[in-house]
Coordinates of C-alpha atoms in Angstrom, one line a residue:
Chain N
L380 CA -0.4 -155.3 97.9
A381 CA 1.3 -152.1 99.1
K382 CA 2.8 -149.9 96.3
T383 CA 6.6 -149.2 96.6
T384 CA 8.7 -146.4 95.4
Q385 CA 12.4 -146.6 94.8
P386 CA 15.0 -144.4 93.1
I387 CA 15.4 -145.4 89.5
S388 CA 19.2 -145.6 89.6
M389 CA 22.3 -145.2 91.8
D390 CA 26.0 -145.0 91.2
S391 CA 28.7 -146.1 93.6
Y392 CA 32.4 -147.1 93.7
E393 CA 34.0 -150.3 94.8
G394 CA 34.4 -150.5 98.6
Q395 CA 31.7 -148.0 99.4
E396 CA 28.5 -148.7 101.4
V397 CA 25.4 -148.4 99.4
N398 CA 22.0 -147.6 100.9
I399 CA 18.9 -148.0 98.8
T400 CA 15.7 -146.6 100.3
C401 CA 12.2 -147.8 99.4
S402 CA 9.0 -146.0 100.4
H403 CA 5.9 -148.0 101.2
N404 CA 3.4 -145.6 102.8
N405 CA 0.4 -148.0 102.7
I406 CA 2.1 -151.0 104.2
A407 CA -0.3 -153.2 106.0
T408 CA 0.0 -154.8 109.4
N409 CA 0.7 -158.2 108.1
D410 CA 3.1 -157.1 105.3
Y411 CA 6.7 -158.1 105.2
I412 CA 9.4 -156.2 103.2
T413 CA 11.5 -158.3 100.9
W414 CA 14.4 -157.3 98.6
Y415 CA 15.5 -159.1 95.4
Q416 CA 18.5 -158.7 93.2
Q417 CA 18.5 -159.2 89.5
F418 CA 21.5 -159.5 87.2
P419 CA 21.0 -158.9 83.4
S420 CA 19.4 -161.8 81.6
Q421 CA 18.7 -163.6 84.8
G422 CA 15.8 -164.1 87.2
P423 CA 15.7 -162.2 90.5
R424 CA 17.1 -163.8 93.5
F425 CA 16.1 -163.3 97.2
I426 CA 18.4 -161.1 99.2
I427 CA 16.7 -160.4 102.6
Q428 CA 13.4 -160.0 104.3
G429 CA 12.3 -158.2 107.4
Y430 CA 9.2 -157.0 109.3
K431 CA 10.6 -154.3 111.6
T432 CA 13.8 -152.9 113.1
K433 CA 17.0 -154.4 111.6
V434 CA 17.8 -157.6 109.9
T435 CA 21.3 -158.7 108.8
N436 CA 22.6 -161.6 106.8
E437 CA 25.8 -162.5 105.0
V438 CA 24.8 -160.3 102.0
A439 CA 23.1 -157.2 103.3
S440 CA 21.3 -155.4 106.1
L441 CA 17.8 -154.2 106.1
F442 CA 16.7 -151.2 108.3
I443 CA 13.1 -150.6 109.0
P444 CA 11.9 -147.6 111.1
A445 CA 9.2 -147.9 113.7
D446 CA 6.4 -146.6 111.4
R447 CA 7.5 -149.1 108.7
K448 CA 6.6 -146.7 105.9
S449 CA 10.0 -147.0 104.4
S450 CA 12.9 -149.4 104.5
T451 CA 16.6 -149.2 103.6
L452 CA 18.7 -152.0 102.0
S453 CA 22.3 -151.6 103.0
L454 CA 25.1 -153.2 101.0
P455 CA 28.5 -153.0 102.8
R456 CA 31.6 -152.5 100.7
V457 CA 30.2 -153.1 97.2
S458 CA 32.1 -154.7 94.5
L459 CA 31.7 -154.6 90.6
S460 CA 29.7 -157.8 90.9
D461 CA 27.0 -156.0 92.9
T462 CA 26.0 -154.1 89.8
A463 CA 22.4 -155.2 89.4
V464 CA 18.8 -154.1 89.7
Y465 CA 17.4 -154.2 93.3
Y466 CA 13.7 -154.6 93.9
C467 CA 11.8 -153.8 97.0
L468 CA 8.5 -155.8 97.5
V469 CA 5.9 -155.6 100.2
G470 CA 3.5 -158.3 100.8
D471 CA 1.6 -160.7 103.1
G472 CA 3.9 -162.5 105.4
S473 CA 1.9 -165.7 105.6
Y474 CA 4.0 -167.1 102.8
N475 CA 0.9 -168.0 100.9
T476 CA 1.1 -165.0 98.7
D477 CA -0.4 -165.8 95.3
K478 CA 1.7 -163.5 93.3
L479 CA 4.9 -161.5 93.5
I480 CA 4.6 -158.0 92.1
F481 CA 7.8 -156.2 91.1
G482 CA 8.1 -152.5 90.7
T483 CA 10.7 -150.9 88.4
G484 CA 13.5 -151.4 90.9
T485 CA 16.8 -149.5 91.4
R486 CA 19.6 -150.0 89.0
L487 CA 22.8 -149.9 90.9
Q488 CA 26.0 -149.3 88.9
V489 CA 29.3 -149.9 90.7
F490 CA 32.4 -148.4 89.2
P491 CA 36.1 -149.3 89.8
Chain U
S1023 CA 15.7 -177.8 96.3
Q1024 CA 13.5 -176.8 93.4
T1025 CA 14.8 -176.3 89.9
I1026 CA 13.2 -174.7 86.9
H1027 CA 13.9 -175.7 83.4
Q1028 CA 12.9 -173.1 80.8
W1029 CA 13.6 -173.3 77.1
P1030 CA 14.6 -172.1 74.6
A1031 CA 17.1 -169.5 75.9
T1032 CA 16.7 -167.3 72.8
L1033 CA 14.1 -167.1 70.2
V1034 CA 13.5 -165.0 67.1
Q1035 CA 10.1 -165.2 65.5
P1036 CA 8.3 -163.3 62.8
V1037 CA 5.2 -161.1 63.4
G1038 CA 2.1 -163.2 63.2
S1039 CA 3.7 -166.5 64.0
P1040 CA 2.7 -168.6 67.0
L1041 CA 4.6 -169.0 70.2
S1042 CA 5.0 -171.8 72.8
L1043 CA 7.3 -171.4 75.7
E1044 CA 7.6 -174.3 78.2
C1045 CA 8.6 -174.4 81.8
T1046 CA 9.0 -177.4 84.0
V1047 CA 9.7 -177.6 87.7
E1048 CA 11.6 -180.2 89.7
G1049 CA 12.0 -180.7 93.4
T1050 CA 8.6 -179.5 94.6
S1051 CA 4.9 -180.5 94.4
N1052 CA 1.9 -178.3 93.9
P1053 CA 3.9 -175.0 93.5
N1054 CA 2.5 -171.7 92.5
L1055 CA 3.7 -171.0 89.0
Y1056 CA 4.2 -167.6 87.2
W1057 CA 5.1 -166.1 83.8
Y1058 CA 6.8 -162.7 83.9
R1059 CA 7.9 -160.5 81.0
Q1060 CA 10.6 -157.9 81.2
A1061 CA 11.0 -155.3 78.3
A1062 CA 14.4 -153.9 77.7
G1063 CA 15.5 -151.7 80.6
R1064 CA 12.2 -152.2 82.4
G1065 CA 11.0 -154.0 85.5
L1066 CA 9.3 -157.3 85.7
Q1067 CA 5.6 -157.5 84.6
L1068 CA 3.5 -160.4 85.9
L1069 CA 1.6 -161.9 83.1
F1070 CA 0.0 -165.1 84.5
Y1071 CA 0.0 -167.1 87.7
S1072 CA -1.4 -170.5 88.6
V1073 CA -2.1 -172.1 92.0
G1074 CA -2.9 -175.5 90.6
I1075 CA -3.5 -177.7 87.5
G1076 CA -5.8 -176.0 85.1
Q1077 CA -6.1 -172.8 87.3
I1078 CA -4.8 -169.7 85.4
S1079 CA -5.1 -166.1 86.4
S1080 CA -4.3 -163.3 84.0
E1081 CA -2.8 -160.1 85.2
V1082 CA -2.6 -158.2 81.9
P1083 CA -4.9 -158.4 78.9
Q1084 CA -2.9 -159.3 75.8
N1085 CA -2.7 -161.8 73.0
L1086 CA -0.9 -164.3 75.2
S1087 CA -2.3 -167.3 77.0
A1088 CA -1.1 -169.7 79.6
S1089 CA -1.9 -173.3 80.5
R1090 CA -0.9 -175.7 83.2
P1091 CA -1.6 -179.3 82.0
Q1092 CA 0.4 -180.9 84.7
D1093 CA 1.4 -180.0 88.2
R1094 CA 4.9 -179.0 87.3
Q1095 CA 4.5 -177.8 83.8
F1096 CA 3.6 -174.2 82.7
I1097 CA 3.2 -173.2 79.1
L1098 CA 3.0 -169.7 77.6
S1099 CA 1.4 -169.4 74.2
S1100 CA 0.4 -167.0 71.5
K1101 CA -1.5 -167.6 68.3
K1102 CA -0.1 -164.6 66.5
L1103 CA 2.9 -162.7 67.8
L1104 CA 3.1 -158.9 67.8
L1105 CA 6.2 -156.7 67.7
S1106 CA 5.3 -155.6 71.3
D1107 CA 5.6 -159.2 72.5
S1108 CA 9.4 -158.9 72.3
G1109 CA 11.1 -159.2 75.7
F1110 CA 12.6 -161.4 78.3
Y1111 CA 10.2 -164.0 79.6
L1112 CA 10.8 -165.6 83.0
C1113 CA 9.1 -168.6 84.6
A1114 CA 8.9 -168.7 88.4
C1115 CA 7.7 -171.1 91.0
Y1116 CA 6.9 -170.7 94.6
D1117 CA 7.1 -173.4 97.2
R1118 CA 4.9 -172.4 100.1
D1119 CA 6.8 -174.5 102.6
R1120 CA 10.0 -172.5 102.1
G1121 CA 8.6 -169.0 103.1
P1122 CA 10.5 -166.1 101.6
Y1123 CA 13.2 -168.4 100.2
G1124 CA 10.6 -170.3 98.2
Y1125 CA 10.6 -168.2 95.0
T1126 CA 12.8 -169.6 92.2
F1127 CA 13.2 -168.2 88.8
G1128 CA 14.1 -169.9 85.6
S1129 CA 16.9 -168.8 83.3
G1130 CA 14.6 -167.0 81.0
T1131 CA 13.8 -166.8 77.3
R1132 CA 14.7 -163.8 75.2
L1133 CA 12.1 -163.4 72.6
T1134 CA 12.6 -161.1 69.6
V1135 CA 9.7 -160.6 67.3
V1136 CA 10.8 -159.3 63.9

């Protein structure tokens, strides 16, 4: 599994766009990039997944450059409820991954 | 959809006492099952995972053990707890048929060893 590097923490204010970048220099051809969100005392929940270019859903957008060595999770117009830890994971896209390895994540704090 | 039942929600145990945390899954068959631990302010650490009944893989050597006596039951145990075993324990399951949406986490158990 490719190792990922993320900023430890980020601060933002309500209504702003937040971009969290993840580095994964050793990403393999078959690897997908997945982001999870975790609130305090809860388990992580899936946000978005992509392989290349741009993916958008009702929660976030994921931007992946052509070399795929990094990715950026974009949260539009954050609110206080977006305060959480965000994890970037890189792994096999066959959906038969035996284990999900989380890094330290990025702790996002949204202020009023 | 799959549901994970994990209990208890909180637990305070003395050093040297045994531990048994249970996790059961509904809504899926033959899932991959996982135990994670999260220390205060830290990321998630994978402890054990299982791809089938009786099949356990350990990621981190420690005084904890895991067992899977039934398809949808996963148990985390210890014979003698250490102070360093304190943390937030999460059970998770993965339904291979649901792709990236297939991971579900339980509500967790906050263990404090005193």
